[in-house]
Short mmCIF file of C-alpha atoms in Angstrom, two decimals:
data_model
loop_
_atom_site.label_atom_id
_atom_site.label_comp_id
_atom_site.label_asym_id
_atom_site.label_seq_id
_atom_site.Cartn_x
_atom_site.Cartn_y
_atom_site.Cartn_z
CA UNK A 47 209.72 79.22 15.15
CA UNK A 48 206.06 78.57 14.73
CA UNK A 49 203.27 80.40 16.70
CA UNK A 50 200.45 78.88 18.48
CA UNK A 51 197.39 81.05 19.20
CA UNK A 52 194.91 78.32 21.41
CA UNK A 53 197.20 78.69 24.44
CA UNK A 54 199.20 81.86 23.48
CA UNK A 55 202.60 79.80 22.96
CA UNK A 56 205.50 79.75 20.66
CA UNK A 57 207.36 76.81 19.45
CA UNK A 58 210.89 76.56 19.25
CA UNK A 59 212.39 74.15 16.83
CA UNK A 60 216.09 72.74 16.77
CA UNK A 61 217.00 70.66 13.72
CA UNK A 62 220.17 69.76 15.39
CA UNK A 63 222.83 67.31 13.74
CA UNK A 64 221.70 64.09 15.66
CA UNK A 65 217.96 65.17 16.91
CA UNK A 66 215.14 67.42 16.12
CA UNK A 67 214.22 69.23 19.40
CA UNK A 68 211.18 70.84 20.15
CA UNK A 69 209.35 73.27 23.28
CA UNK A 70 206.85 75.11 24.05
CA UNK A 71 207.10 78.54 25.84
CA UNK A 72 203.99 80.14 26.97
CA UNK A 73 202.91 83.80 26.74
CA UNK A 74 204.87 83.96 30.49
CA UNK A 75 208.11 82.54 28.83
CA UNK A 76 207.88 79.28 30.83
CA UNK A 77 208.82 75.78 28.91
CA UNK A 78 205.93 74.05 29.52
CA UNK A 79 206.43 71.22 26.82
CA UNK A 80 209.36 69.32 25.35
CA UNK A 81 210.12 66.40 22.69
CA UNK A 82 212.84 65.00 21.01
CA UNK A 83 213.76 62.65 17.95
CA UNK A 84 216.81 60.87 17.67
CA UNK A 85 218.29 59.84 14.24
CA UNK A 86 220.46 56.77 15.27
CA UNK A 87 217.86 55.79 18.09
CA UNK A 88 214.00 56.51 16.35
CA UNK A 89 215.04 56.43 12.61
CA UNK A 90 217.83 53.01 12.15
CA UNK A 91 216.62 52.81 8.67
CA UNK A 92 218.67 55.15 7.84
CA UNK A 93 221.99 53.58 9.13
CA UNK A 94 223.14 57.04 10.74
CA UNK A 95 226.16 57.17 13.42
CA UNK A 96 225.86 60.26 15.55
CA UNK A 97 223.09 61.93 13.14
CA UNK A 98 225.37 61.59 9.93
CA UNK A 99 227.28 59.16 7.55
CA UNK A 100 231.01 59.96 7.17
CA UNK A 101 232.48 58.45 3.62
CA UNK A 102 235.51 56.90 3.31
CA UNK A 103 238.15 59.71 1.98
CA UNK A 104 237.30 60.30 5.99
CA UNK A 105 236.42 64.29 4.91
CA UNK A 106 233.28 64.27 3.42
CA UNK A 107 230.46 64.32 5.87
CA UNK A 108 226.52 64.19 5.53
CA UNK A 109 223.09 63.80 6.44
CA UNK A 110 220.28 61.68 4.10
CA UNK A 111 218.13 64.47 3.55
CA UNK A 112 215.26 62.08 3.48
CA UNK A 113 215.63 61.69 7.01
CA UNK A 114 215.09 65.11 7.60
CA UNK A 115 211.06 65.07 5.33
CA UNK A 116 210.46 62.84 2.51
CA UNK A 117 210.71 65.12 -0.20
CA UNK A 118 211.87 65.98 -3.75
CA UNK A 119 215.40 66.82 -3.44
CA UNK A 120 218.48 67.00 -6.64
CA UNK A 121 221.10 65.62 -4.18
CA UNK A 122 220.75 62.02 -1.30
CA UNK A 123 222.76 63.67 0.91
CA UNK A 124 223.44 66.83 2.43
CA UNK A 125 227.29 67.83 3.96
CA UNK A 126 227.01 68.58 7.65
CA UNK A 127 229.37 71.09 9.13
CA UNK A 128 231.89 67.93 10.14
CA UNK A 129 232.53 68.57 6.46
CA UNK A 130 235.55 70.05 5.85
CA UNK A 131 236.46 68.18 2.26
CA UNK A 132 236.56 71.76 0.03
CA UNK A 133 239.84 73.43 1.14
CA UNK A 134 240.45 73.79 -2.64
CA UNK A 135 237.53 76.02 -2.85
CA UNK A 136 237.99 77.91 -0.13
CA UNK A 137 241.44 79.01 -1.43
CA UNK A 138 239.77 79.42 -4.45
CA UNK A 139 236.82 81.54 -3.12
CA UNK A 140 239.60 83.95 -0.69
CA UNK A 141 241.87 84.41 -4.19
CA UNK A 142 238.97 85.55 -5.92
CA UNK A 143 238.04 88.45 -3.34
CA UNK A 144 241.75 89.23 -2.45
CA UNK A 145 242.53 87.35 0.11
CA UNK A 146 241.24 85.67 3.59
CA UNK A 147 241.48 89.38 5.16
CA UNK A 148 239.44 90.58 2.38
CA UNK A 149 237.14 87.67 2.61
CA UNK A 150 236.62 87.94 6.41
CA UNK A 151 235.88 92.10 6.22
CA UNK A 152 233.28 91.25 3.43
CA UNK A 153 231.40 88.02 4.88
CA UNK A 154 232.59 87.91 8.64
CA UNK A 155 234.65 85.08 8.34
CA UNK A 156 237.95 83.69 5.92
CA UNK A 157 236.57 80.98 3.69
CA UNK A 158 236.22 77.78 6.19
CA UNK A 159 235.57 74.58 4.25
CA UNK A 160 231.46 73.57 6.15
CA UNK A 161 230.50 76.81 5.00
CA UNK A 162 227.73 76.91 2.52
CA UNK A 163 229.09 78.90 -0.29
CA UNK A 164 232.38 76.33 -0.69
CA UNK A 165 230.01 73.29 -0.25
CA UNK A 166 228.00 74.58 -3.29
CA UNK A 167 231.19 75.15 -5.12
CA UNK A 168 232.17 71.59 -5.19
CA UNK A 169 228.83 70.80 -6.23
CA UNK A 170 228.70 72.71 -9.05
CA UNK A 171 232.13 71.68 -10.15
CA UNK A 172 231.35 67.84 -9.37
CA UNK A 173 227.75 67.50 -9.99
CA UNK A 174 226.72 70.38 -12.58
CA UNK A 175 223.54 68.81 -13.87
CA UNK A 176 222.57 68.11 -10.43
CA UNK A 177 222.99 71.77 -9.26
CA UNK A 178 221.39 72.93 -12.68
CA UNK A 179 218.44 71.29 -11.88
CA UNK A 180 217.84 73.08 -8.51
CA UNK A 181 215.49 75.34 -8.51
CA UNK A 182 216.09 76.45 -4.84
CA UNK A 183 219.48 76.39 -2.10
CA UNK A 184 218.46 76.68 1.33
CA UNK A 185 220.04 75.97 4.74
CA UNK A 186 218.64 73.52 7.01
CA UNK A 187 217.05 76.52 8.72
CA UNK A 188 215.23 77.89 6.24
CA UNK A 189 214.53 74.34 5.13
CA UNK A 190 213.07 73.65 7.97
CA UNK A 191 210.79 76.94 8.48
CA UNK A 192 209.96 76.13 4.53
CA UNK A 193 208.52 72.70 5.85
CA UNK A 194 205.64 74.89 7.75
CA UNK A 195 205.26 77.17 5.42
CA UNK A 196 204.49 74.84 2.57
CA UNK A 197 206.59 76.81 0.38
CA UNK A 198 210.23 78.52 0.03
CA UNK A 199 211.09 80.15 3.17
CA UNK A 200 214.02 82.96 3.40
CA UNK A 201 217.21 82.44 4.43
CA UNK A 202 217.47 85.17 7.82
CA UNK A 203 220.46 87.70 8.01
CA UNK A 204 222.07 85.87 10.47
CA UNK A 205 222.47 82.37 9.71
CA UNK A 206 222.85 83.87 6.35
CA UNK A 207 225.95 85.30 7.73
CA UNK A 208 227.73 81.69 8.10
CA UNK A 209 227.92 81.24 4.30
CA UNK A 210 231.01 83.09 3.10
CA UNK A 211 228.49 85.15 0.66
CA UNK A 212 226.87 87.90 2.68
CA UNK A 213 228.14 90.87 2.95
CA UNK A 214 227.67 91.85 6.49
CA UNK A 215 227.49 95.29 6.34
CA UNK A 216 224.46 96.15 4.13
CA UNK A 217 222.77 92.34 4.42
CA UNK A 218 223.07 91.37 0.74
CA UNK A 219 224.61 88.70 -1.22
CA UNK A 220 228.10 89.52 -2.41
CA UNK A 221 228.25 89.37 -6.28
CA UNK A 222 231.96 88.57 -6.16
CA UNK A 223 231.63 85.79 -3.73
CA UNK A 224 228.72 83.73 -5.50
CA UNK A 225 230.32 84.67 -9.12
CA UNK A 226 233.59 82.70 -7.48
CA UNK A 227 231.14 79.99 -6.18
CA UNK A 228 228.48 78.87 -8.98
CA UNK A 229 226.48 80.90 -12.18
CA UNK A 230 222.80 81.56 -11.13
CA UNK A 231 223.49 81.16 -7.82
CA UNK A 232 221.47 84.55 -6.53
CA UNK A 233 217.97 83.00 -7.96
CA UNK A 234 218.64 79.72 -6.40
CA UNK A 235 219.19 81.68 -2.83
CA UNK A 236 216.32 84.38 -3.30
CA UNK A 237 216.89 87.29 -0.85
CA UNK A 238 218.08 87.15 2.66
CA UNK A 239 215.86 88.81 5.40
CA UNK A 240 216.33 90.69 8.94
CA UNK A 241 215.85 87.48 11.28
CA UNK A 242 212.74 88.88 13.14
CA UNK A 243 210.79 88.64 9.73
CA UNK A 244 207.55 86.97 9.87
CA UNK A 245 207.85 85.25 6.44
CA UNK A 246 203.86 83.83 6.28
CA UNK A 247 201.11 81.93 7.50
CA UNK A 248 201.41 78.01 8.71
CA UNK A 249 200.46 75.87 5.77
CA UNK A 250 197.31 74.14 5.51
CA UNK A 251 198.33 70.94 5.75
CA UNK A 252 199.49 71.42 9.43
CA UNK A 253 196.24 73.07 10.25
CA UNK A 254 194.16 70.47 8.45
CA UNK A 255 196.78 67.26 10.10
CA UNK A 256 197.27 68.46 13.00
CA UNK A 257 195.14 71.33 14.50
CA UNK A 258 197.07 74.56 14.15
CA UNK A 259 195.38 77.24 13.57
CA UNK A 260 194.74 79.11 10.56
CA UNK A 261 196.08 82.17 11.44
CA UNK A 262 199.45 80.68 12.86
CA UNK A 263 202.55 82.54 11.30
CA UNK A 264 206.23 81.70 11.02
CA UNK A 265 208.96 83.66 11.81
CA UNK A 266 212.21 83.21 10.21
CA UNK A 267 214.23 80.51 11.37
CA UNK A 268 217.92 80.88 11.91
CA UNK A 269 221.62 78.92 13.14
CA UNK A 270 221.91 77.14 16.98
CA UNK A 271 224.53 79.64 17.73
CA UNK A 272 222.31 83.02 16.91
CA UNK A 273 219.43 80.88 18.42
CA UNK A 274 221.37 80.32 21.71
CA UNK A 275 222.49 83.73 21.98
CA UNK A 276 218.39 84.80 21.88
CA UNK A 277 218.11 81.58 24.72
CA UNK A 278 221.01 83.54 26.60
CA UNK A 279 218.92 86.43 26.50
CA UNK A 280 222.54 88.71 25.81
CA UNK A 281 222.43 92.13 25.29
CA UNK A 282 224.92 94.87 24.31
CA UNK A 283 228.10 94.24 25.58
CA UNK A 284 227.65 91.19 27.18
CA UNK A 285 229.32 87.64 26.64
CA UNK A 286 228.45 84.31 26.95
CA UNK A 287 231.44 81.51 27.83
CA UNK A 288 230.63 78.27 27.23
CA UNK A 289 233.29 76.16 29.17
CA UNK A 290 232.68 72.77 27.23
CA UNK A 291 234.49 69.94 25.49
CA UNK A 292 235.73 73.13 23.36
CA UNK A 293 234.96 76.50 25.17
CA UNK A 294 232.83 78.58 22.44
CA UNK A 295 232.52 82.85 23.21
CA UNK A 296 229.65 84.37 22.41
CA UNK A 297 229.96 88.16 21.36
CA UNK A 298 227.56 90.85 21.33
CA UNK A 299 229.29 93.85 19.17
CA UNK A 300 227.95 97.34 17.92
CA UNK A 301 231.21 97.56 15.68
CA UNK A 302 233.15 94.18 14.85
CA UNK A 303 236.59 94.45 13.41
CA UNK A 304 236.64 90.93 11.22
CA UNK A 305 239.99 89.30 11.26
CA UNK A 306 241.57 85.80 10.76
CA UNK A 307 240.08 84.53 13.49
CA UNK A 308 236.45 83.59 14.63
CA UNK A 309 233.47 84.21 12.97
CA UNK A 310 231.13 87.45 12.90
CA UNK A 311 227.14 86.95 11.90
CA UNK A 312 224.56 89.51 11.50
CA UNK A 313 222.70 90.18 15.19
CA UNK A 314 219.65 88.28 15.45
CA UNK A 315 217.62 90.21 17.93
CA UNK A 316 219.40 93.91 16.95
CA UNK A 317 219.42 94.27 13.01
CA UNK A 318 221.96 96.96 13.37
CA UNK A 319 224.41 94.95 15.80
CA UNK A 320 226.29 91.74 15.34
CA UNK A 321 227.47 88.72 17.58
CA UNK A 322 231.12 86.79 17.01
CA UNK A 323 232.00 83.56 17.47
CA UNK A 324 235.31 82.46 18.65
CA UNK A 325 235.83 78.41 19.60
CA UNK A 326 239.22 77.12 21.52
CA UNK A 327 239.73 73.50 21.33
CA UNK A 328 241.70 73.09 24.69
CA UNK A 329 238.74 73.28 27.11
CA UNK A 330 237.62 70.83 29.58
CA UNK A 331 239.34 68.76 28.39
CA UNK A 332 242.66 70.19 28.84
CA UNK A 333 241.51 71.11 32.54
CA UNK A 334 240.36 68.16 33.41
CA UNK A 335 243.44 66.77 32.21
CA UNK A 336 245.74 69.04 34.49
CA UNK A 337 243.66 68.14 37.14
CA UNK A 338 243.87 64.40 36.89
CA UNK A 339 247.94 65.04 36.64
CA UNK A 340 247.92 67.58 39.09
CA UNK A 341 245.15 67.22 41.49
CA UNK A 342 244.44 63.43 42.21
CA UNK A 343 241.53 63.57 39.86
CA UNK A 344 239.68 66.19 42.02
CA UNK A 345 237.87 69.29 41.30
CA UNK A 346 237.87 70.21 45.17
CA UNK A 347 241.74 69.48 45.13
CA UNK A 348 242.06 71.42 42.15
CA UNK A 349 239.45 74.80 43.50
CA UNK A 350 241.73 74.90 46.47
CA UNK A 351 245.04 75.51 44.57
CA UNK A 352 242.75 78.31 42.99
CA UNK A 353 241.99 79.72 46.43
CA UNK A 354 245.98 79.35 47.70
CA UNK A 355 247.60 81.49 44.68
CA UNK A 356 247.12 85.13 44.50
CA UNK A 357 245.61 87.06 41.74
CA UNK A 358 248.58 87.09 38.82
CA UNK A 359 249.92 84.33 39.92
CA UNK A 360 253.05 85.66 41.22
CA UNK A 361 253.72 86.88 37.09
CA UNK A 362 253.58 83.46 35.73
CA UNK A 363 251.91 82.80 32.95
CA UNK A 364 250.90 79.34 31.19
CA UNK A 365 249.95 78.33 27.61
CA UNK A 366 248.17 75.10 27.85
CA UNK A 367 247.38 73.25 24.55
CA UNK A 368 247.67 69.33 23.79
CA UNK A 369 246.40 69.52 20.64
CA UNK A 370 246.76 72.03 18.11
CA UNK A 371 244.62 75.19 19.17
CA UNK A 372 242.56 77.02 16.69
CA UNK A 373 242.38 80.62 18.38
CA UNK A 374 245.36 80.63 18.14
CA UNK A 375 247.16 77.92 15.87
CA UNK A 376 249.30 76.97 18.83
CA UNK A 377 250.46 73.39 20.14
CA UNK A 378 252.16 72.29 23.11
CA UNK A 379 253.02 73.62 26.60
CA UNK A 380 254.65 76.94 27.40
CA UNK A 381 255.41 78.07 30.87
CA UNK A 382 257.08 81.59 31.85
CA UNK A 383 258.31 83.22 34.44
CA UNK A 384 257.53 86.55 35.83
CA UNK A 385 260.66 87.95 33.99
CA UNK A 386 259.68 86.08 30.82
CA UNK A 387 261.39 83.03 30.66
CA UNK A 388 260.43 79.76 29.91
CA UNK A 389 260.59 77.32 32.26
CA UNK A 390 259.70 73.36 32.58
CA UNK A 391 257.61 73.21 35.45
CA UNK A 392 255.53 74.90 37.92
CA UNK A 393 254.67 73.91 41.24
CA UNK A 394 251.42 72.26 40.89
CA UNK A 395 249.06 74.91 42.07
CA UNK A 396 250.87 77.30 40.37
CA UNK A 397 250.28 75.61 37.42
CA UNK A 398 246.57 74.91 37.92
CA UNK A 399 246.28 78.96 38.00
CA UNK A 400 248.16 79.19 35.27
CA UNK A 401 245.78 77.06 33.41
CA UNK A 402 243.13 78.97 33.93
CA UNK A 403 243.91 82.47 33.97
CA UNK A 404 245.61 82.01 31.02
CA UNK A 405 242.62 80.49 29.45
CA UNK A 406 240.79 83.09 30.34
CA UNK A 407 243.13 86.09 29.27
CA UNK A 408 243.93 84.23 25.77
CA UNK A 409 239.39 84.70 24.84
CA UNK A 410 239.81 88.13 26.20
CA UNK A 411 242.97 88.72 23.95
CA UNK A 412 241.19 87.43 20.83
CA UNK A 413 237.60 89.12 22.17
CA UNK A 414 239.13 92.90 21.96
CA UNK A 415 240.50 91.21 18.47
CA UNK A 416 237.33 91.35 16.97
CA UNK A 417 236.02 94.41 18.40
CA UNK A 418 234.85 93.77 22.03
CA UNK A 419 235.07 96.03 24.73
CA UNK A 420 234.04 95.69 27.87
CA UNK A 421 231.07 98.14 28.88
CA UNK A 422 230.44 99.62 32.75
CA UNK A 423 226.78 97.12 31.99
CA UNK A 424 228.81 93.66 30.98
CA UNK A 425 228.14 90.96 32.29
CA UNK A 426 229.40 87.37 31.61
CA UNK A 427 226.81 84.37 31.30
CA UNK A 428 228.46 81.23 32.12
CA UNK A 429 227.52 78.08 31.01
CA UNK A 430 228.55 74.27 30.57
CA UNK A 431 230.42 71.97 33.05
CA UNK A 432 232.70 74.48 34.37
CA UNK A 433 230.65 77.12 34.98
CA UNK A 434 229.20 74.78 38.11
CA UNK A 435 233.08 75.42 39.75
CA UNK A 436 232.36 78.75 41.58
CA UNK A 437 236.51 79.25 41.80
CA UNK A 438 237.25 78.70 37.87
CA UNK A 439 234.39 81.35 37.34
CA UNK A 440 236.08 83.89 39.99
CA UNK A 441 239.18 83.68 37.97
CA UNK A 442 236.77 84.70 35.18
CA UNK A 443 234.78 88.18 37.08
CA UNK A 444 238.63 88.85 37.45
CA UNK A 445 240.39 88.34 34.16
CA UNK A 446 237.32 90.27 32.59
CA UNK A 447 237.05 92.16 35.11
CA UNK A 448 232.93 91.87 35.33
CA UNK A 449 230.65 89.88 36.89
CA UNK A 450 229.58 86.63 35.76
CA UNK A 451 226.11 85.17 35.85
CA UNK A 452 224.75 81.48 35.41
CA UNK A 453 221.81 80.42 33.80
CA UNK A 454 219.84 76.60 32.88
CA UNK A 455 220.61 76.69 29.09
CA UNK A 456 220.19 72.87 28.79
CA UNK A 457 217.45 73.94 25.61
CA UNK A 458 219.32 77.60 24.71
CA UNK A 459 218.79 76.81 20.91
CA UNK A 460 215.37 75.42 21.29
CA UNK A 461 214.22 77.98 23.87
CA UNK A 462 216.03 80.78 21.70
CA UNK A 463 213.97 80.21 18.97
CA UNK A 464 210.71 80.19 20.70
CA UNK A 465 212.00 83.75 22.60
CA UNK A 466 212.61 85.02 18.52
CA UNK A 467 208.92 83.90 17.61
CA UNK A 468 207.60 86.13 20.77
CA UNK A 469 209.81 88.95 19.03
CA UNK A 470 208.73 88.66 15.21
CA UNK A 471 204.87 88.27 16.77
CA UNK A 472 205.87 91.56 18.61
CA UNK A 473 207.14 93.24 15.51
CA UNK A 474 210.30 92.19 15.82
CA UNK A 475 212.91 95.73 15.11
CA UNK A 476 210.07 97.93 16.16
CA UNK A 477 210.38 96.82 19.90
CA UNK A 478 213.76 95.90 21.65
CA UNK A 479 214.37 92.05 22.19
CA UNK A 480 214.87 92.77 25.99
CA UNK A 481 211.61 93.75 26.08
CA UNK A 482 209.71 91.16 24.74
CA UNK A 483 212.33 88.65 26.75
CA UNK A 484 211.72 90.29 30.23
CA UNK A 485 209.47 87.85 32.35
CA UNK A 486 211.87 85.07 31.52
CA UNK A 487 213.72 83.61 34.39
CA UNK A 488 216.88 86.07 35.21
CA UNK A 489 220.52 84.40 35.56
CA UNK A 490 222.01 83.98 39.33
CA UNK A 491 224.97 85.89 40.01
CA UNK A 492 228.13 83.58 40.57
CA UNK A 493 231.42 85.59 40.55
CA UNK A 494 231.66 90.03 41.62
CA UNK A 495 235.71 91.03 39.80
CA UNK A 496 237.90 91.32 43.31
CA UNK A 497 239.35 94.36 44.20
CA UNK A 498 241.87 95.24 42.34
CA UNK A 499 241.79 92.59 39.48
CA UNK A 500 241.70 94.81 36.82
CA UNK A 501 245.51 96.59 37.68
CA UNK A 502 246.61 93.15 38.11
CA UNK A 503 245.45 92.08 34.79
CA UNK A 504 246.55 94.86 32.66
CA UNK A 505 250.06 94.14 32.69
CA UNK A 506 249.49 90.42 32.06
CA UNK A 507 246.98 90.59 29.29
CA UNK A 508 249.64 92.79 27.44
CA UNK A 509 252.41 90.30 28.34
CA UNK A 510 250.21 87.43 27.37
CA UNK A 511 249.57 88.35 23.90
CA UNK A 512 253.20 89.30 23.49
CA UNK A 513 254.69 85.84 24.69
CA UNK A 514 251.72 84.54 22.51
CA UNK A 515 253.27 86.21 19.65
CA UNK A 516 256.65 85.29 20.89
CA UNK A 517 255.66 81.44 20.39
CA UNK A 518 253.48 81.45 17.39
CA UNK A 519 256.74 83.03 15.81
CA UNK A 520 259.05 80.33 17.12
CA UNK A 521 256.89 77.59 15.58
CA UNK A 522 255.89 78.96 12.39
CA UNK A 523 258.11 81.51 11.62
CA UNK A 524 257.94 85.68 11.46
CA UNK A 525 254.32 87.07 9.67
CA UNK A 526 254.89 87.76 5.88
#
């Protein structure tokens, strides 16, 4: 985030794993400018394939870092969070604290092998010279805000918070966690800071190269995902669905309960509030799947079987997940019955309801996991290919049993970031986020909950996370 002062404009950045992105929002919030770089399409000297070079044990993942500035850097290459070649130091990490519980109350999250605090790990232990001779760590945010300022920017609270080594309660680094990760590691980090921190003035390079002015100032760069939920303009209590390849929740909580699953990170726009993360593999793709099977390839086909079945679908309930799911660790095809037993097959709009109410009850299952209740003010933001089918999102309003809302967030990152400039300009915890976000363009209602939804769905969400349970035990055996 970078602030202009000619035209009174922020810049959002997005340093993005195959692009940088960049806009311009004026002092009215409107996107007036917008420009791109591509990594395999501007820069081919460097040989990338979708922004990154994957090695050939087929885990280890990364970006030249000399594609990003050309600079003075220990390591070539950077690991990307495709990386997931340090499960021994994860393990490693979660023994040292007292387990993944323990891990996940402390930092928000068990040890997952693209976070940073693992990836230095294996550094240390593979390359020690190399990591002796850094004099600073730094994320590719804060990398990238320490590219305007001309010298070592902060890493914020919140992308901070996707390291394994902040403890999320009082917003410093967790001696335990980078004693189990590297020696020294605290001076190499520096201190974290609230995310609305102005950290300094534009360098003088940028004003002298390119015209910024003097007085420009920086405010703390963070992660895409905190950046989209400032470009989603959430507050308290809301959620944001993203119905994609994968379909990603985004969680605003006053008081998260950290568990197995997901991911909890410092607020970015409320110091003293937090947002979770929870991802599900089986998204579109899974639905798009049932309705090539089940629907002759057609979303209109497949909205009417929506519109024919009743709320509850008669008590049957579908698990739908063709490869292994993540939240939760869950593969296959379950169907029940309305007196809980499993059957083979549904009639096929049965089973397209199914699909999607039970997709729907299974994030808010694991959302009330973490901590999320739903307020009288919730509201839903839906966005991503699915959120254009007005009969998927009215299974949605009725599951959650609140309205939901779409929104453009083609740029949410980008834009997110600019919004979180206006907010460190406007002294970022001193005045509310909403506030300084309030002329931007408001989100069209889609979906109102039906009548009656929220009886119907009581009783199911309870039996869903039972017969949940029910099969996670039957494949992998009774909890220790």
């Amino acid at each position: 985030m970078a602030e202009h002062t000619g035209r009174r404009c922020c810049l959002g950045w997005d340093f993005s794993t195959q692009q940088v992105k960049v806009v311009a929002v004026d002092a009215e919030l409107n996107v007036f400018y917008e420009d791109s770089v591509h990594f395999d399409r501007d820069l081919l000297e460097f040989g990338t394939q979708g922004g990154v070079h994957v090695h050939e044990d087929g885990l280890t993942v990364t970006s030249p870092v000399l594609m990003w500035v050309q600079a003075c850097f220990s390591i070539s290459d950077c690991p990307v969070w495709m990386d997931s070649s340090t499960t021994a130091q994860c393990r490693q990490l979660e023994a040292t604290v007292g387990g993944a519980q323990a891990l996940s109350c402390l930092t928000g999250s068990r040890a997952y092998e693209r976070f940073t605090g693992n990836q230095i790990a294996k550094l240390y232990q593979q390359n020690p010279e190399a990591y002796s001779h850094t004099e600073r760590i730094s994320l590719v945010s804060s990398f990238a805000a320490s590219l305007f300022l001309g010298s070592h920017s902060p890493i914020d609270y919140s992308d901070g918070s996707g390291m394994n080594l902040l403890r999320i309660q009082d917003k410093i680094w967790s001696q335990a966690c980078l004693g189990a990760c590297a020696p020294h590691l605290e001076e190499k980090l520096g201190l974290p800071v609230p995310s609305c921190s102005v950290v300094g003035a534009i360098s003088s390079y940028f004003v002298q190269r390119y015209g910024f002015p003097p007085g420009c100032k920086v405010v703390a760069f963070t992660g895409d995902n905190p950046a989209s939920l400032a470009g989603m303009r959430l507050e308290e209590g809301d959620i944001a669905v993203s119905l994609g390849t994968s379909d990603t929740l985004f969680l605003w909580l006053q008081e998260p309960t950290p568990t197995l699953e997901g991911h909890i990170f410092c607020n970015p726009v409320d110091p003293q509030h937090y947002m979770a993360l929870l991802c599900f593999k089986n998204g579109s793709l899974m639905r798009e799947k049932i309705r090539d099977e089940l629907a002759s390839s057609s979303w209109s086909e497949f909205s009417k079987a929506l519109q024919s079945t009743e709320m509850g679908n008669s008590g049957n309930l579908g698990f739908y997940f063709d490869v292994m799911e993540i939240t939760p660790e869950i593969i296959g095809r379950h169907r029940f019955s309305a007196e809980n037993h499993e059957v083979s097959a549904f009639p096929w709009d049965v089973e397209i309801r199914a699909l999607i109410e039970g997709q729907f009850m299974a994030k808010k299952i694991h959302a009330e996991g973490l901590g999320y209740r739903v307020m009288p003010k919730t509201k839903i933001l839906a966005t991503g290919g699915a959120s254009h089918n007005r009969d998927i999102l009215q299974v949605l309003a009725d599951v959650f049993g609140t309205p939901v809302y779409v929104t453009d967030t083609a740029n949410s990152a980008c834009v997110g970031s600019a919004y979180r400039a206006f907010h460190g300009l406007a002294a970022g915890t001193d005045v509310p986020f909403s506030e300084v976000v309030k002329l931007a363009p408001n989100p069209r209602l889609a979906a109102a909950p039906t009548p009656g939804a929220s009886q119907v769905y009581e009783a199911l969400l309870q039996r869903y996370a039972m017969l949940e349970q029910r099969i996670l035990t039957q494949t992998r055996g009774p909890p220790e």
